[in-house]
Amino acid sequence: MAAEGVPRVAVCPGSYDPVTNGHIDIITRAANIFDKVVVGVANKPVRKEKTLFTGEERREFIKEATTGLENVEVEVFSSLLVEFARDQGASAIVKGLRAISDFEYEFEMNQLNKKLAPDLESVYIIASPNYSFLSSTGVKEMATFGGDVSDLVPGPVSEALSGRLER
Ligand code: ADP
């Protein structure tokens, strides 16, 4: 149990290249549970090659989309996730789960993180049905071919995508 008066902090890590309404949904729901949520924008994700947007751009998009959430902060990090979480004083890592494919990866990451930081708990929020099909990769692909993504991402992201990707 957390000591009385000590705020419960969670980190929401991801590459957010770019942030989607599905991410915002998870961040909002986490902010309803924890005293403070620090969104961690991974600057050197192990799994992905070059990102479309820089770390700072990705951070700005999330900051803009979460201005209404007073207990949410956004930081770029390039260290180990458990170290970032520790630096932020977090007791939990919050992740969104869409499908079985997410589960497999998260299951593995969970075991690794638990080994590195046994005191840090990982918490999983199931994607809302509206967003369970939504991924940053899918959005980028749609935008590349001129598809309308305005329902899927925050306004500034939609604009930036069409500026950068449309052929
Ligand atoms: P990753 O580097 O793990 O791919 P992402 O930026 O894609 O990171 O996503 C960050 C987190 O948000 C992950 O936990 C991912 O499962 C979750 N997530 C991504 N898209 C959605 C969505 N549409 N609904 C719920 N959770 C999502």
CSV table of N, CA and C and ligand atoms in Angstrom, one decimal:
chain,number,residue,atom,x,y,z
A,1,MET,N,0.8,-1.2,0.0
A,1,MET,CA,0.0,0.0,0.0
A,1,MET,C,0.9,1.2,0.0
A,2,ALA,N,0.5,2.3,-0.8
A,2,ALA,CA,1.2,3.5,-0.8
A,2,ALA,C,1.1,4.2,0.5
A,3,ALA,N,2.2,4.9,0.9
A,3,ALA,CA,2.2,5.6,2.2
A,3,ALA,C,1.2,6.8,2.0
A,4,GLU,N,0.6,7.0,3.2
A,4,GLU,CA,-0.5,8.1,3.1
A,4,GLU,C,0.1,9.4,2.7
A,5,GLY,N,-0.6,10.1,1.8
A,5,GLY,CA,-0.2,11.4,1.4
A,5,GLY,C,0.8,11.4,0.2
A,6,VAL,N,1.3,10.1,-0.1
A,6,VAL,CA,2.2,10.0,-1.3
A,6,VAL,C,1.4,9.8,-2.5
A,7,PRO,N,1.5,10.7,-3.5
A,7,PRO,CA,0.7,10.5,-4.7
A,7,PRO,C,1.1,9.3,-5.5
A,8,ARG,N,0.1,8.7,-6.0
A,8,ARG,CA,0.3,7.5,-6.9
A,8,ARG,C,0.5,7.9,-8.3
A,9,VAL,N,1.7,7.6,-8.8
A,9,VAL,CA,2.2,8.0,-10.1
A,9,VAL,C,2.3,6.8,-11.0
A,10,ALA,N,1.8,7.0,-12.3
A,10,ALA,CA,1.9,6.0,-13.3
A,10,ALA,C,2.6,6.5,-14.5
A,11,VAL,N,3.3,5.7,-15.2
A,11,VAL,CA,3.9,6.1,-16.5
A,11,VAL,C,3.1,5.4,-17.6
A,12,CYS,N,2.8,6.1,-18.7
A,12,CYS,CA,2.2,5.5,-19.9
A,12,CYS,C,3.2,5.5,-21.0
A,13,PRO,N,4.0,4.5,-21.2
A,13,PRO,CA,5.1,4.5,-22.3
A,13,PRO,C,4.6,4.1,-23.7
A,14,GLY,N,5.3,4.6,-24.7
A,14,GLY,CA,5.0,4.2,-26.0
A,14,GLY,C,5.8,5.0,-27.0
A,15,SER,N,5.7,4.7,-28.3
A,15,SER,CA,6.4,5.5,-29.3
A,15,SER,C,5.6,6.6,-29.7
A,16,TYR,N,4.3,6.5,-29.7
A,16,TYR,CA,3.4,7.5,-30.1
A,16,TYR,C,3.8,8.3,-31.4
A,17,ASP,N,4.0,7.5,-32.4
A,17,ASP,CA,4.4,8.0,-33.7
A,17,ASP,C,3.4,7.9,-34.8
A,18,PRO,N,2.3,8.7,-34.8
A,18,PRO,CA,2.0,9.7,-33.8
A,18,PRO,C,0.9,9.2,-32.8
A,19,VAL,N,0.6,10.1,-31.9
A,19,VAL,CA,-0.5,9.7,-30.9
A,19,VAL,C,-1.8,9.6,-31.6
A,20,THR,N,-2.6,8.6,-31.2
A,20,THR,CA,-4.0,8.4,-31.8
A,20,THR,C,-5.0,8.6,-30.7
A,21,ASN,N,-6.3,8.7,-31.1
A,21,ASN,CA,-7.4,8.8,-30.1
A,21,ASN,C,-7.4,7.6,-29.2
A,22,GLY,N,-6.9,6.4,-29.7
A,22,GLY,CA,-6.8,5.3,-28.8
A,22,GLY,C,-5.9,5.5,-27.7
A,23,HIS,N,-4.7,6.1,-28.0
A,23,HIS,CA,-3.7,6.4,-26.9
A,23,HIS,C,-4.4,7.4,-25.9
A,24,ILE,N,-5.0,8.4,-26.5
A,24,ILE,CA,-5.6,9.5,-25.6
A,24,ILE,C,-6.6,8.8,-24.7
A,25,ASP,N,-7.4,7.9,-25.2
A,25,ASP,CA,-8.4,7.2,-24.4
A,25,ASP,C,-7.7,6.5,-23.2
A,26,ILE,N,-6.6,5.8,-23.5
A,26,ILE,CA,-5.9,5.0,-22.4
A,26,ILE,C,-5.3,6.0,-21.4
A,27,ILE,N,-4.7,7.1,-21.9
A,27,ILE,CA,-4.1,8.1,-21.0
A,27,ILE,C,-5.2,8.8,-20.1
A,28,THR,N,-6.3,9.1,-20.7
A,28,THR,CA,-7.4,9.7,-20.0
A,28,THR,C,-8.0,8.7,-18.9
A,29,ARG,N,-8.1,7.5,-19.2
A,29,ARG,CA,-8.6,6.5,-18.3
A,29,ARG,C,-7.6,6.3,-17.1
A,30,ALA,N,-6.3,6.3,-17.5
A,30,ALA,CA,-5.2,6.1,-16.5
A,30,ALA,C,-5.3,7.4,-15.5
A,31,ALA,N,-5.5,8.5,-16.1
A,31,ALA,CA,-5.5,9.8,-15.3
A,31,ALA,C,-6.7,9.8,-14.3
A,32,ASN,N,-7.7,9.0,-14.6
A,32,ASN,CA,-8.9,8.9,-13.7
A,32,ASN,C,-8.6,8.0,-12.5
A,33,ILE,N,-7.6,7.1,-12.7
A,33,ILE,CA,-7.3,6.2,-11.6
A,33,ILE,C,-6.1,6.6,-10.7
A,34,PHE,N,-5.1,7.2,-11.4
A,34,PHE,CA,-3.9,7.6,-10.7
A,34,PHE,C,-3.9,9.1,-10.3
A,35,ASP,N,-3.1,9.5,-9.3
A,35,ASP,CA,-3.0,10.9,-9.0
A,35,ASP,C,-2.3,11.7,-10.1
A,36,LYS,N,-1.2,11.0,-10.6
A,36,LYS,CA,-0.5,11.7,-11.7
A,36,LYS,C,-0.1,10.7,-12.8
A,37,VAL,N,-0.2,11.1,-14.0
A,37,VAL,CA,0.3,10.2,-15.1
A,37,VAL,C,1.3,10.9,-15.9
A,38,VAL,N,2.5,10.2,-16.1
A,38,VAL,CA,3.5,10.8,-16.9
A,38,VAL,C,3.6,9.9,-18.2
A,39,VAL,N,3.2,10.6,-19.3
A,39,VAL,CA,3.3,9.9,-20.6
A,39,VAL,C,4.8,9.9,-21.0
A,40,GLY,N,5.3,8.7,-21.3
A,40,GLY,CA,6.7,8.6,-21.7
A,40,GLY,C,6.9,8.4,-23.2
A,41,VAL,N,7.4,9.3,-23.9
A,41,VAL,CA,7.6,9.2,-25.3
A,41,VAL,C,9.0,8.6,-25.5
A,42,ALA,N,9.0,7.3,-26.0
A,42,ALA,CA,10.2,6.6,-26.2
A,42,ALA,C,11.0,7.1,-27.4
A,43,ASN,N,12.2,7.6,-27.1
A,43,ASN,CA,12.9,8.2,-28.2
A,43,ASN,C,13.7,7.2,-29.0
A,44,LYS,N,14.0,6.1,-28.4
A,44,LYS,CA,14.8,5.0,-29.2
A,44,LYS,C,14.1,3.7,-29.0
A,45,PRO,N,12.9,3.6,-29.5
A,45,PRO,CA,12.2,2.3,-29.3
A,45,PRO,C,13.0,1.2,-29.9
A,46,VAL,N,13.1,0.1,-29.2
A,46,VAL,CA,13.9,-1.1,-29.7
A,46,VAL,C,13.3,-1.7,-30.9
A,47,ARG,N,12.0,-1.7,-31.0
A,47,ARG,CA,11.3,-2.4,-32.0
A,47,ARG,C,11.2,-1.7,-33.3
A,48,LYS,N,11.3,-0.4,-33.3
A,48,LYS,CA,11.0,0.3,-34.5
A,48,LYS,C,12.3,1.0,-35.1
A,49,GLU,N,12.2,1.2,-36.4
A,49,GLU,CA,13.3,1.9,-37.1
A,49,GLU,C,13.0,3.4,-36.9
A,50,LYS,N,13.3,4.2,-37.9
A,50,LYS,CA,13.2,5.6,-37.8
A,50,LYS,C,11.7,6.0,-37.6
A,51,THR,N,11.5,7.0,-36.8
A,51,THR,CA,10.1,7.4,-36.5
A,51,THR,C,9.8,8.5,-37.6
A,52,LEU,N,8.5,8.7,-37.8
A,52,LEU,CA,8.1,9.8,-38.7
A,52,LEU,C,8.2,11.1,-38.1
A,53,PHE,N,7.9,11.2,-36.8
A,53,PHE,CA,8.0,12.5,-36.1
A,53,PHE,C,9.1,12.4,-35.0
A,54,THR,N,9.7,13.5,-34.8
A,54,THR,CA,10.8,13.6,-33.8
A,54,THR,C,10.2,13.4,-32.4
A,55,GLY,N,11.0,13.1,-31.4
A,55,GLY,CA,10.6,12.9,-30.0
A,55,GLY,C,9.8,14.2,-29.6
A,56,GLU,N,10.4,15.3,-29.9
A,56,GLU,CA,9.8,16.6,-29.4
A,56,GLU,C,8.5,16.8,-30.1
A,57,GLU,N,8.4,16.5,-31.4
A,57,GLU,CA,7.1,16.7,-32.1
A,57,GLU,C,6.0,15.7,-31.5
A,58,ARG,N,6.4,14.5,-31.2
A,58,ARG,CA,5.5,13.5,-30.7
A,58,ARG,C,5.0,14.0,-29.3
A,59,ARG,N,5.9,14.6,-28.5
A,59,ARG,CA,5.6,15.1,-27.2
A,59,ARG,C,4.6,16.2,-27.3
A,60,GLU,N,4.9,17.2,-28.2
A,60,GLU,CA,4.0,18.3,-28.4
A,60,GLU,C,2.6,17.9,-28.7
A,61,PHE,N,2.4,16.9,-29.6
A,61,PHE,CA,1.1,16.5,-30.0
A,61,PHE,C,0.3,16.0,-28.8
A,62,ILE,N,1.0,15.2,-27.9
A,62,ILE,CA,0.3,14.6,-26.8
A,62,ILE,C,0.0,15.7,-25.8
A,63,LYS,N,1.0,16.7,-25.6
A,63,LYS,CA,0.7,17.8,-24.7
A,63,LYS,C,-0.5,18.6,-25.1
A,64,GLU,N,-0.6,18.9,-26.4
A,64,GLU,CA,-1.8,19.6,-26.9
A,64,GLU,C,-3.1,18.9,-26.7
A,65,ALA,N,-3.0,17.6,-26.9
A,65,ALA,CA,-4.3,16.8,-26.8
A,65,ALA,C,-4.7,16.5,-25.4
A,66,THR,N,-3.8,16.8,-24.4
A,66,THR,CA,-4.1,16.5,-23.0
A,66,THR,C,-4.1,17.7,-22.1
A,67,THR,N,-4.2,18.9,-22.8
A,67,THR,CA,-4.2,20.1,-22.0
A,67,THR,C,-5.4,20.1,-20.9
A,68,GLY,N,-6.5,19.5,-21.2
A,68,GLY,CA,-7.6,19.4,-20.3
A,68,GLY,C,-7.4,18.5,-19.1
A,69,LEU,N,-6.3,17.7,-19.2
A,69,LEU,CA,-6.1,16.8,-18.1
A,69,LEU,C,-5.0,17.3,-17.2
A,70,GLU,N,-5.4,17.8,-16.0
A,70,GLU,CA,-4.4,18.5,-15.2
A,70,GLU,C,-3.3,17.6,-14.6
A,71,ASN,N,-3.6,16.4,-14.4
A,71,ASN,CA,-2.7,15.5,-13.7
A,71,ASN,C,-1.8,14.7,-14.7
A,72,VAL,N,-1.8,15.2,-16.0
A,72,VAL,CA,-1.0,14.5,-17.0
A,72,VAL,C,0.2,15.3,-17.5
A,73,GLU,N,1.4,14.7,-17.5
A,73,GLU,CA,2.6,15.3,-17.9
A,73,GLU,C,3.2,14.5,-19.1
A,74,VAL,N,4.0,15.1,-20.0
A,74,VAL,CA,4.5,14.3,-21.1
A,74,VAL,C,6.0,14.6,-21.1
A,75,GLU,N,6.8,13.5,-21.2
A,75,GLU,CA,8.3,13.6,-21.2
A,75,GLU,C,8.8,12.6,-22.3
A,76,VAL,N,9.9,13.1,-22.9
A,76,VAL,CA,10.6,12.2,-23.8
A,76,VAL,C,11.7,11.4,-23.0
A,77,PHE,N,11.8,10.1,-23.3
A,77,PHE,CA,12.9,9.4,-22.5
A,77,PHE,C,13.6,8.5,-23.5
A,78,SER,N,14.9,8.2,-23.2
A,78,SER,CA,15.6,7.3,-24.0
A,78,SER,C,16.4,6.3,-23.2
A,79,SER,N,16.0,6.2,-21.9
A,79,SER,CA,16.6,5.2,-21.0
A,79,SER,C,15.8,4.0,-21.0
A,80,LEU,N,16.1,3.1,-20.1
A,80,LEU,CA,15.3,1.9,-19.9
A,80,LEU,C,14.0,2.3,-19.2
A,81,LEU,N,12.9,1.7,-19.6
A,81,LEU,CA,11.6,2.1,-19.1
A,81,LEU,C,11.6,2.1,-17.6
A,82,VAL,N,12.1,1.0,-17.0
A,82,VAL,CA,12.0,0.9,-15.5
A,82,VAL,C,12.8,2.1,-14.8
A,83,GLU,N,13.9,2.5,-15.5
A,83,GLU,CA,14.6,3.6,-14.9
A,83,GLU,C,13.8,4.9,-15.1
A,84,PHE,N,13.2,5.1,-16.2
A,84,PHE,CA,12.4,6.3,-16.4
A,84,PHE,C,11.3,6.3,-15.4
A,85,ALA,N,10.6,5.2,-15.2
A,85,ALA,CA,9.5,5.1,-14.2
A,85,ALA,C,10.0,5.4,-12.8
A,86,ARG,N,11.2,4.9,-12.5
A,86,ARG,CA,11.8,5.2,-11.2
A,86,ARG,C,12.1,6.7,-11.0
A,87,ASP,N,12.7,7.3,-12.1
A,87,ASP,CA,13.0,8.7,-12.0
A,87,ASP,C,11.7,9.6,-11.8
A,88,GLN,N,10.6,9.1,-12.3
A,88,GLN,CA,9.3,9.8,-12.2
A,88,GLN,C,8.6,9.5,-10.9
A,89,GLY,N,9.2,8.7,-10.1
A,89,GLY,CA,8.5,8.3,-8.8
A,89,GLY,C,7.3,7.5,-9.0
A,90,ALA,N,7.3,6.7,-10.2
A,90,ALA,CA,6.1,5.9,-10.5
A,90,ALA,C,6.1,4.6,-9.8
A,91,SER,N,4.9,4.1,-9.4
A,91,SER,CA,4.7,2.8,-8.9
A,91,SER,C,4.1,1.9,-9.9
A,92,ALA,N,3.6,2.4,-11.0
A,92,ALA,CA,3.0,1.6,-12.0
A,92,ALA,C,3.3,2.0,-13.5
A,93,ILE,N,3.3,1.0,-14.3
A,93,ILE,CA,3.4,1.2,-15.8
A,93,ILE,C,2.0,0.9,-16.3
A,94,VAL,N,1.4,1.8,-17.1
A,94,VAL,CA,0.1,1.5,-17.6
A,94,VAL,C,0.2,1.3,-19.1
A,95,LYS,N,-0.4,0.3,-19.6
A,95,LYS,CA,-0.3,0.0,-21.1
A,95,LYS,C,-1.7,-0.3,-21.6
A,96,GLY,N,-2.0,0.0,-22.8
A,96,GLY,CA,-3.3,-0.3,-23.5
A,96,GLY,C,-3.1,-1.7,-24.1
A,97,LEU,N,-4.2,-2.5,-24.1
A,97,LEU,CA,-4.2,-3.8,-24.8
A,97,LEU,C,-5.3,-3.8,-25.8
A,98,ARG,N,-4.9,-4.1,-27.0
A,98,ARG,CA,-5.9,-4.2,-28.1
A,98,ARG,C,-6.3,-5.6,-28.4
A,99,ALA,N,-5.3,-6.4,-28.7
A,99,ALA,CA,-5.6,-7.8,-29.2
A,99,ALA,C,-4.6,-8.8,-28.7
A,100,ILE,N,-4.8,-10.0,-29.1
A,100,ILE,CA,-3.9,-11.1,-28.6
A,100,ILE,C,-2.5,-10.8,-29.0
A,101,SER,N,-2.3,-10.1,-30.1
A,101,SER,CA,-0.9,-9.8,-30.5
A,101,SER,C,-0.3,-8.9,-29.6
A,102,ASP,N,-1.0,-7.9,-29.1
A,102,ASP,CA,-0.5,-7.0,-28.0
A,102,ASP,C,-0.1,-7.8,-26.8
A,103,PHE,N,-1.0,-8.7,-26.5
A,103,PHE,CA,-0.8,-9.5,-25.2
A,103,PHE,C,0.5,-10.3,-25.2
A,104,GLU,N,0.8,-10.9,-26.3
A,104,GLU,CA,2.0,-11.7,-26.4
A,104,GLU,C,3.2,-10.9,-26.1
A,105,TYR,N,3.3,-9.7,-26.7
A,105,TYR,CA,4.4,-8.8,-26.5
A,105,TYR,C,4.5,-8.3,-25.1
A,106,GLU,N,3.3,-7.9,-24.6
A,106,GLU,CA,3.2,-7.3,-23.3
A,106,GLU,C,3.6,-8.4,-22.2
A,107,PHE,N,3.2,-9.6,-22.5
A,107,PHE,CA,3.5,-10.7,-21.5
A,107,PHE,C,5.0,-10.8,-21.3
A,108,GLU,N,5.7,-10.8,-22.4
A,108,GLU,CA,7.2,-10.9,-22.4
A,108,GLU,C,7.8,-9.7,-21.7
A,109,MET,N,7.3,-8.5,-22.1
A,109,MET,CA,7.9,-7.3,-21.5
A,109,MET,C,7.6,-7.2,-20.0
A,110,ASN,N,6.4,-7.7,-19.6
A,110,ASN,CA,6.1,-7.7,-18.2
A,110,ASN,C,7.1,-8.6,-17.4
A,111,GLN,N,7.4,-9.7,-17.9
A,111,GLN,CA,8.3,-10.6,-17.2
A,111,GLN,C,9.7,-10.0,-17.0
A,112,LEU,N,10.1,-9.3,-18.1
A,112,LEU,CA,11.5,-8.7,-18.1
A,112,LEU,C,11.5,-7.5,-17.2
A,113,ASN,N,10.5,-6.7,-17.2
A,113,ASN,CA,10.4,-5.5,-16.3
A,113,ASN,C,10.3,-5.9,-14.9
A,114,LYS,N,9.6,-7.0,-14.6
A,114,LYS,CA,9.4,-7.5,-13.3
A,114,LYS,C,10.7,-8.0,-12.7
A,115,LYS,N,11.5,-8.5,-13.6
A,115,LYS,CA,12.9,-9.0,-13.1
A,115,LYS,C,13.8,-7.8,-12.8
A,116,LEU,N,13.7,-6.8,-13.6
A,116,LEU,CA,14.5,-5.6,-13.4
A,116,LEU,C,14.0,-4.7,-12.2
A,117,ALA,N,12.7,-4.7,-12.0
A,117,ALA,CA,12.1,-3.8,-11.0
A,117,ALA,C,10.9,-4.5,-10.4
A,118,PRO,N,11.1,-5.4,-9.4
A,118,PRO,CA,10.0,-6.2,-8.9
A,118,PRO,C,8.9,-5.3,-8.2
A,119,ASP,N,9.3,-4.1,-7.8
A,119,ASP,CA,8.4,-3.3,-7.0
A,119,ASP,C,7.4,-2.5,-8.0
A,120,LEU,N,7.8,-2.5,-9.3
A,120,LEU,CA,7.0,-1.7,-10.2
A,120,LEU,C,5.9,-2.6,-10.8
A,121,GLU,N,4.7,-2.2,-10.7
A,121,GLU,CA,3.5,-3.0,-11.1
A,121,GLU,C,3.1,-2.6,-12.5
A,122,SER,N,2.9,-3.5,-13.4
A,122,SER,CA,2.3,-3.2,-14.7
A,122,SER,C,0.8,-3.4,-14.7
A,123,VAL,N,0.1,-2.4,-15.3
A,123,VAL,CA,-1.4,-2.4,-15.3
A,123,VAL,C,-1.8,-2.3,-16.7
A,124,TYR,N,-2.8,-3.1,-17.1
A,124,TYR,CA,-3.3,-3.1,-18.5
A,124,TYR,C,-4.7,-2.6,-18.6
A,125,ILE,N,-4.9,-1.7,-19.5
A,125,ILE,CA,-6.3,-1.2,-19.7
A,125,ILE,C,-6.7,-1.7,-21.1
A,126,ILE,N,-7.8,-2.3,-21.2
A,126,ILE,CA,-8.3,-2.9,-22.4
A,126,ILE,C,-8.9,-1.8,-23.3
A,127,ALA,N,-8.4,-1.8,-24.6
A,127,ALA,CA,-8.8,-0.7,-25.5
A,127,ALA,C,-10.4,-0.7,-25.6
A,128,SER,N,-10.9,0.6,-25.8
A,128,SER,CA,-12.3,0.7,-26.0
A,128,SER,C,-12.6,0.1,-27.4
A,129,PRO,N,-13.8,-0.4,-27.5
A,129,PRO,CA,-14.2,-1.1,-28.8
A,129,PRO,C,-14.0,-0.1,-30.0
A,130,ASN,N,-14.3,1.2,-29.8
A,130,ASN,CA,-14.1,2.1,-30.9
A,130,ASN,C,-12.7,2.2,-31.4
A,131,TYR,N,-11.7,1.9,-30.6
A,131,TYR,CA,-10.3,2.1,-30.9
A,131,TYR,C,-9.5,0.8,-31.0
A,132,SER,N,-10.2,-0.3,-30.8
A,132,SER,CA,-9.4,-1.5,-30.7
A,132,SER,C,-8.7,-1.9,-32.0
A,133,PHE,N,-9.1,-1.3,-33.1
A,133,PHE,CA,-8.5,-1.6,-34.4
A,133,PHE,C,-7.4,-0.5,-34.8
A,134,LEU,N,-7.3,0.5,-33.9
A,134,LEU,CA,-6.5,1.7,-34.3
A,134,LEU,C,-5.0,1.5,-33.9
A,135,SER,N,-4.1,1.8,-34.8
A,135,SER,CA,-2.7,1.8,-34.5
A,135,SER,C,-2.0,3.0,-35.2
A,136,SER,N,-0.9,3.4,-34.7
A,136,SER,CA,-0.2,4.5,-35.4
A,136,SER,C,0.2,4.1,-36.8
A,137,THR,N,0.7,2.9,-36.9
A,137,THR,CA,1.1,2.4,-38.2
A,137,THR,C,0.0,2.4,-39.2
A,138,GLY,N,-1.2,2.0,-38.8
A,138,GLY,CA,-2.4,2.0,-39.7
A,138,GLY,C,-2.7,3.4,-40.1
A,139,VAL,N,-2.7,4.3,-39.2
A,139,VAL,CA,-3.0,5.7,-39.4
A,139,VAL,C,-2.0,6.3,-40.5
A,140,LYS,N,-0.7,6.0,-40.3
A,140,LYS,CA,0.3,6.5,-41.2
A,140,LYS,C,0.0,5.9,-42.6
A,141,GLU,N,-0.3,4.7,-42.7
A,141,GLU,CA,-0.6,4.0,-44.0
A,141,GLU,C,-1.8,4.7,-44.7
A,142,MET,N,-2.8,4.9,-43.9
A,142,MET,CA,-4.0,5.5,-44.5
A,142,MET,C,-3.7,6.9,-45.0
A,143,ALA,N,-3.0,7.7,-44.2
A,143,ALA,CA,-2.6,9.1,-44.5
A,143,ALA,C,-1.7,9.1,-45.8
A,144,THR,N,-0.9,8.2,-45.9
A,144,THR,CA,0.0,8.1,-47.1
A,144,THR,C,-0.8,8.1,-48.4
A,145,PHE,N,-1.9,7.4,-48.3
A,145,PHE,CA,-2.7,7.3,-49.6
A,145,PHE,C,-3.9,8.3,-49.5
A,146,GLY,N,-3.8,9.3,-48.7
A,146,GLY,CA,-4.8,10.4,-48.8
A,146,GLY,C,-6.1,10.0,-48.0
A,147,GLY,N,-6.1,8.9,-47.2
A,147,GLY,CA,-7.3,8.6,-46.5
A,147,GLY,C,-7.6,9.6,-45.4
A,148,ASP,N,-8.8,9.8,-45.0
A,148,ASP,CA,-9.2,10.7,-44.0
A,148,ASP,C,-9.0,10.1,-42.6
A,149,VAL,N,-8.1,10.7,-41.8
A,149,VAL,CA,-7.8,10.1,-40.5
A,149,VAL,C,-8.3,11.1,-39.4
A,150,SER,N,-9.1,12.1,-39.8
A,150,SER,CA,-9.5,13.1,-38.8
A,150,SER,C,-10.3,12.6,-37.6
A,151,ASP,N,-10.9,11.4,-37.8
A,151,ASP,CA,-11.7,10.8,-36.7
A,151,ASP,C,-10.8,9.9,-35.8
A,152,LEU,N,-9.6,9.7,-36.2
A,152,LEU,CA,-8.8,8.7,-35.5
A,152,LEU,C,-7.7,9.3,-34.7
A,153,VAL,N,-7.3,10.6,-35.0
A,153,VAL,CA,-6.2,11.3,-34.3
A,153,VAL,C,-6.6,12.7,-34.0
A,154,PRO,N,-5.9,13.3,-33.0
A,154,PRO,CA,-6.2,14.7,-32.7
A,154,PRO,C,-6.0,15.6,-33.9
A,155,GLY,N,-6.7,16.7,-34.0
A,155,GLY,CA,-6.7,17.6,-35.1
A,155,GLY,C,-5.3,18.0,-35.6
A,156,PRO,N,-4.4,18.5,-34.8
A,156,PRO,CA,-3.0,18.8,-35.2
A,156,PRO,C,-2.2,17.7,-35.8
A,157,VAL,N,-2.5,16.5,-35.3
A,157,VAL,CA,-1.8,15.3,-35.9
A,157,VAL,C,-2.3,15.0,-37.3
A,158,SER,N,-3.6,15.1,-37.5
A,158,SER,CA,-4.2,14.9,-38.8
A,158,SER,C,-3.6,15.9,-39.8
A,159,GLU,N,-3.5,17.1,-39.4
A,159,GLU,CA,-2.9,18.2,-40.3
A,159,GLU,C,-1.5,17.9,-40.6
A,160,ALA,N,-0.7,17.5,-39.6
A,160,ALA,CA,0.7,17.3,-39.8
A,160,ALA,C,0.9,16.1,-40.7
A,161,LEU,N,0.1,15.1,-40.5
A,161,LEU,CA,0.2,13.8,-41.3
A,161,LEU,C,0.0,14.1,-42.8
A,162,SER,N,-1.1,14.9,-43.1
A,162,SER,CA,-1.3,15.1,-44.5
A,162,SER,C,-0.2,16.0,-45.1
A,163,GLY,N,0.3,16.9,-44.3
A,163,GLY,CA,1.4,17.7,-44.8
A,163,GLY,C,2.7,16.9,-45.1
A,164,ARG,N,2.9,15.9,-44.2
A,164,ARG,CA,4.1,15.1,-44.4
A,164,ARG,C,4.1,13.9,-45.3
A,165,LEU,N,2.9,13.3,-45.3
A,165,LEU,CA,2.8,12.0,-46.0
A,165,LEU,C,2.1,12.0,-47.3
A,166,GLU,N,1.1,12.8,-47.5
A,166,GLU,CA,0.2,12.7,-48.6
A,166,GLU,C,1.0,12.7,-49.9
A,167,ARG,N,0.7,11.8,-50.8
A,167,ARG,CA,1.4,11.8,-52.1
A,167,ARG,C,0.7,12.6,-53.1
B,1,ADP,P1,4.6,0.6,-28.9
B,1,ADP,O1,6.0,1.2,-29.0
B,1,ADP,O2,4.4,-0.3,-27.8
B,1,ADP,O3,4.1,0.2,-30.2
B,1,ADP,P2,2.6,2.6,-29.1
B,1,ADP,O4,3.0,4.0,-29.3
B,1,ADP,O5,2.1,1.9,-30.3
B,1,ADP,O6,3.8,1.9,-28.5
B,1,ADP,O7,1.5,2.5,-28.0
B,1,ADP,C1,1.7,2.8,-26.7
B,1,ADP,C2,0.7,2.0,-25.8
B,1,ADP,O8,-0.6,2.3,-26.2
B,1,ADP,C3,0.9,0.5,-25.9
B,1,ADP,O9,0.6,0.0,-24.7
B,1,ADP,C4,-0.2,0.1,-26.9
B,1,ADP,O10,-0.6,-1.2,-26.7
B,1,ADP,C5,-1.2,1.1,-26.6
B,1,ADP,N1,-2.1,1.4,-27.7
B,1,ADP,C6,-1.8,1.7,-28.9
B,1,ADP,N2,-2.9,1.9,-29.7
B,1,ADP,C7,-4.0,1.7,-28.9
B,1,ADP,C8,-5.4,1.7,-29.0
B,1,ADP,N3,-5.9,2.0,-30.2
B,1,ADP,N4,-6.2,1.5,-28.0
B,1,ADP,C9,-5.6,1.2,-26.8
B,1,ADP,N5,-4.3,1.1,-26.5
B,1,ADP,C10,-3.5,1.4,-27.6
